[in-house]
């Protein structure tokens, strides 16, 4: 797996990998991560096609999902303390 692009942002880190004919898009925030896989053949524009998918609306939804993940994890942690 090789890194083909890194997009640091204040709200999350985005890393794009290439491996076995797939682009892997990894979003990281704190101890959480989300991963999306796309077949390279599905994107006629190659890596530029990945960048087109990563519009601001999509990224904001991903960041919002991180908040939900934290909330879910915190709730599970609190249930263990009870």
Short mmCIF file of N, CA, C and O in Angstrom, two decimals, residues 6-63:
data_model
loop_
_atom_site.label_atom_id
_atom_site.label_comp_id
_atom_site.label_asym_id
_atom_site.label_seq_id
_atom_site.Cartn_x
_atom_site.Cartn_y
_atom_site.Cartn_z
N UNK A 6 -1.92 13.24 0.68
CA UNK A 6 -2.33 13.57 2.05
C UNK A 6 -2.96 14.94 2.03
O UNK A 6 -2.42 15.86 1.42
N UNK A 7 -4.11 15.05 2.67
CA UNK A 7 -4.83 16.31 2.71
C UNK A 7 -5.07 16.70 4.17
O UNK A 7 -6.12 16.37 4.73
N UNK A 8 -4.12 17.36 4.80
CA UNK A 8 -4.33 17.75 6.19
C UNK A 8 -5.36 18.88 6.25
O UNK A 8 -5.39 19.78 5.42
N UNK A 9 -6.24 18.78 7.22
CA UNK A 9 -7.28 19.79 7.45
C UNK A 9 -7.35 20.02 8.95
O UNK A 9 -6.94 19.17 9.72
N UNK A 10 -7.93 21.12 9.37
CA UNK A 10 -8.03 21.36 10.81
C UNK A 10 -9.03 20.41 11.49
O UNK A 10 -8.90 20.15 12.69
N UNK A 11 -10.00 19.89 10.74
CA UNK A 11 -11.03 19.05 11.34
C UNK A 11 -10.79 17.55 11.20
O UNK A 11 -11.43 16.76 11.89
N UNK A 12 -9.87 17.14 10.32
CA UNK A 12 -9.51 15.73 10.18
C UNK A 12 -8.33 15.62 9.24
O UNK A 12 -7.99 16.57 8.53
N UNK A 13 -7.72 14.45 9.23
CA UNK A 13 -6.62 14.18 8.29
C UNK A 13 -7.15 13.21 7.24
O UNK A 13 -7.83 12.23 7.57
N UNK A 14 -6.85 13.50 5.98
CA UNK A 14 -7.28 12.64 4.88
C UNK A 14 -6.04 12.09 4.19
O UNK A 14 -5.17 12.85 3.79
N UNK A 15 -5.97 10.77 4.09
CA UNK A 15 -4.86 10.12 3.38
C UNK A 15 -5.45 9.23 2.29
O UNK A 15 -6.41 8.49 2.55
N UNK A 16 -4.89 9.32 1.10
CA UNK A 16 -5.34 8.49 -0.02
C UNK A 16 -4.21 7.50 -0.35
O UNK A 16 -3.07 7.91 -0.56
N UNK A 17 -4.56 6.23 -0.36
CA UNK A 17 -3.62 5.16 -0.66
C UNK A 17 -4.00 4.51 -1.99
O UNK A 17 -5.15 4.58 -2.42
N UNK A 18 -3.04 3.83 -2.58
CA UNK A 18 -3.29 3.00 -3.75
C UNK A 18 -2.79 1.60 -3.42
O UNK A 18 -1.66 1.44 -2.94
N UNK A 19 -3.66 0.60 -3.65
CA UNK A 19 -3.27 -0.78 -3.35
C UNK A 19 -4.14 -1.75 -4.14
O UNK A 19 -5.38 -1.64 -4.10
N UNK A 20 -3.53 -2.66 -4.85
CA UNK A 20 -4.23 -3.73 -5.55
C UNK A 20 -5.39 -3.23 -6.41
O UNK A 20 -6.50 -3.77 -6.37
N UNK A 21 -5.15 -2.17 -7.17
CA UNK A 21 -6.18 -1.66 -8.07
C UNK A 21 -7.29 -0.88 -7.40
O UNK A 21 -8.35 -0.67 -7.98
N UNK A 22 -7.05 -0.46 -6.15
CA UNK A 22 -8.06 0.31 -5.41
C UNK A 22 -7.44 1.57 -4.84
O UNK A 22 -6.26 1.60 -4.48
N UNK A 23 -8.28 2.60 -4.74
CA UNK A 23 -7.93 3.77 -3.95
C UNK A 23 -8.59 3.58 -2.60
O UNK A 23 -9.77 3.22 -2.51
N UNK A 24 -7.84 3.81 -1.55
CA UNK A 24 -8.35 3.73 -0.19
C UNK A 24 -8.25 5.13 0.39
O UNK A 24 -7.17 5.70 0.46
N UNK A 25 -9.40 5.66 0.78
CA UNK A 25 -9.45 7.01 1.35
C UNK A 25 -9.67 6.85 2.85
O UNK A 25 -10.68 6.30 3.28
N UNK A 26 -8.69 7.30 3.64
CA UNK A 26 -8.77 7.16 5.10
C UNK A 26 -8.89 8.53 5.73
O UNK A 26 -8.08 9.42 5.48
N UNK A 27 -9.92 8.69 6.53
CA UNK A 27 -10.15 9.91 7.31
C UNK A 27 -9.81 9.58 8.76
O UNK A 27 -10.22 8.54 9.27
N UNK A 28 -9.05 10.46 9.42
CA UNK A 28 -8.69 10.25 10.82
C UNK A 28 -8.99 11.49 11.64
O UNK A 28 -8.76 12.62 11.19
N UNK A 29 -9.53 11.25 12.82
CA UNK A 29 -9.74 12.33 13.79
C UNK A 29 -9.58 11.71 15.17
O UNK A 29 -10.36 10.84 15.56
N UNK A 30 -8.54 12.14 15.87
CA UNK A 30 -8.26 11.56 17.18
C UNK A 30 -7.99 10.07 17.04
O UNK A 30 -7.22 9.64 16.19
N UNK A 31 -8.68 9.27 17.85
CA UNK A 31 -8.46 7.82 17.81
C UNK A 31 -9.45 7.11 16.89
O UNK A 31 -9.48 5.88 16.85
N UNK A 32 -10.22 7.87 16.13
CA UNK A 32 -11.21 7.28 15.23
C UNK A 32 -10.77 7.42 13.78
O UNK A 32 -10.07 8.36 13.41
N UNK A 33 -11.21 6.46 12.96
CA UNK A 33 -10.93 6.57 11.53
C UNK A 33 -12.10 5.97 10.74
O UNK A 33 -12.83 5.12 11.23
N UNK A 34 -12.23 6.47 9.52
CA UNK A 34 -13.21 5.96 8.57
C UNK A 34 -12.48 5.69 7.26
O UNK A 34 -11.62 6.48 6.86
N UNK A 35 -12.84 4.59 6.61
CA UNK A 35 -12.15 4.20 5.39
C UNK A 35 -13.15 3.91 4.29
O UNK A 35 -14.17 3.26 4.53
N UNK A 36 -12.84 4.40 3.10
CA UNK A 36 -13.66 4.17 1.92
C UNK A 36 -12.77 3.60 0.83
O UNK A 36 -11.65 4.08 0.63
N UNK A 37 -13.25 2.57 0.13
CA UNK A 37 -12.46 1.93 -0.92
C UNK A 37 -13.16 2.09 -2.26
O UNK A 37 -14.38 1.90 -2.35
N UNK A 38 -12.39 2.43 -3.27
CA UNK A 38 -12.91 2.60 -4.63
C UNK A 38 -12.02 1.85 -5.60
O UNK A 38 -10.79 1.94 -5.51
N UNK A 39 -12.62 1.17 -6.54
CA UNK A 39 -11.84 0.52 -7.59
C UNK A 39 -11.27 1.60 -8.51
O UNK A 39 -11.99 2.52 -8.92
N UNK A 40 -9.99 1.52 -8.79
CA UNK A 40 -9.35 2.50 -9.68
C UNK A 40 -10.03 2.51 -11.05
O UNK A 40 -10.14 3.56 -11.68
N UNK A 41 -10.52 1.38 -11.49
CA UNK A 41 -11.18 1.30 -12.81
C UNK A 41 -12.49 2.08 -12.85
O UNK A 41 -12.95 2.44 -13.93
N UNK A 42 -13.12 2.30 -11.69
CA UNK A 42 -14.38 3.04 -11.65
C UNK A 42 -14.19 4.54 -11.83
O UNK A 42 -15.17 5.26 -12.02
N UNK A 43 -12.96 5.01 -11.74
CA UNK A 43 -12.68 6.44 -11.84
C UNK A 43 -11.89 6.70 -13.11
O UNK A 43 -10.69 6.46 -13.16
N UNK A 44 -12.56 7.19 -14.12
CA UNK A 44 -11.89 7.47 -15.39
C UNK A 44 -10.80 8.52 -15.25
O UNK A 44 -9.82 8.50 -15.98
N UNK A 45 -10.98 9.44 -14.30
CA UNK A 45 -10.01 10.52 -14.11
C UNK A 45 -8.88 10.13 -13.16
O UNK A 45 -8.06 10.96 -12.79
N UNK A 46 -8.86 8.89 -12.70
CA UNK A 46 -7.83 8.44 -11.79
C UNK A 46 -7.89 9.17 -10.46
O UNK A 46 -8.97 9.38 -9.91
N UNK A 47 -6.75 9.59 -9.97
CA UNK A 47 -6.68 10.26 -8.68
C UNK A 47 -7.49 11.56 -8.67
O UNK A 47 -8.09 11.91 -7.66
N UNK A 48 -7.54 12.26 -9.80
CA UNK A 48 -8.38 13.46 -9.88
C UNK A 48 -9.84 13.14 -9.59
O UNK A 48 -10.56 13.95 -9.01
N UNK A 49 -10.29 11.96 -9.97
CA UNK A 49 -11.65 11.53 -9.67
C UNK A 49 -11.89 11.40 -8.18
O UNK A 49 -12.99 11.70 -7.69
N UNK A 50 -10.88 10.95 -7.46
CA UNK A 50 -11.00 10.86 -6.00
C UNK A 50 -11.15 12.26 -5.42
O UNK A 50 -12.02 12.51 -4.58
N UNK A 51 -10.32 13.19 -5.88
CA UNK A 51 -10.41 14.56 -5.37
C UNK A 51 -11.77 15.17 -5.66
O UNK A 51 -12.30 15.93 -4.85
N UNK A 52 -12.38 14.83 -6.79
CA UNK A 52 -13.71 15.35 -7.12
C UNK A 52 -14.76 14.82 -6.15
O UNK A 52 -15.70 15.53 -5.79
N UNK A 53 -14.61 13.57 -5.72
CA UNK A 53 -15.54 13.00 -4.75
C UNK A 53 -15.45 13.67 -3.39
O UNK A 53 -16.43 13.75 -2.66
N UNK A 54 -14.26 14.14 -3.06
CA UNK A 54 -14.03 14.71 -1.73
C UNK A 54 -14.44 16.18 -1.70
O UNK A 54 -13.66 17.06 -1.36
N UNK A 55 -15.70 16.44 -2.00
CA UNK A 55 -16.17 17.82 -1.93
C UNK A 55 -16.46 18.19 -0.46
O UNK A 55 -16.47 17.33 0.43
N UNK A 56 -16.69 19.45 -0.22
CA UNK A 56 -16.86 19.94 1.15
C UNK A 56 -18.07 19.31 1.84
O UNK A 56 -18.02 19.01 3.03
N UNK A 57 -19.14 19.09 1.11
CA UNK A 57 -20.34 18.48 1.71
C UNK A 57 -20.03 17.08 2.21
O UNK A 57 -20.41 16.71 3.33
N UNK A 58 -19.34 16.28 1.41
CA UNK A 58 -18.98 14.92 1.82
C UNK A 58 -18.07 14.95 3.05
O UNK A 58 -18.29 14.21 4.02
N UNK A 59 -17.07 15.80 3.01
CA UNK A 59 -16.13 15.87 4.14
C UNK A 59 -16.85 16.30 5.41
O UNK A 59 -16.59 15.75 6.49
N UNK A 60 -17.76 17.24 5.33
CA UNK A 60 -18.50 17.67 6.51
C UNK A 60 -19.35 16.54 7.07
O UNK A 60 -19.50 16.41 8.29
N UNK A 61 -19.91 15.71 6.20
CA UNK A 61 -20.68 14.54 6.67
C UNK A 61 -19.77 13.55 7.39
O UNK A 61 -20.15 12.96 8.41
N UNK A 62 -18.57 13.36 6.87
CA UNK A 62 -17.60 12.47 7.50
C UNK A 62 -17.24 13.00 8.89
O UNK A 62 -17.23 12.27 9.88
N UNK A 63 -16.96 14.30 8.98
CA UNK A 63 -16.60 14.92 10.27
C UNK A 63 -17.76 14.79 11.25
O UNK A 63 -17.57 14.49 12.43
#
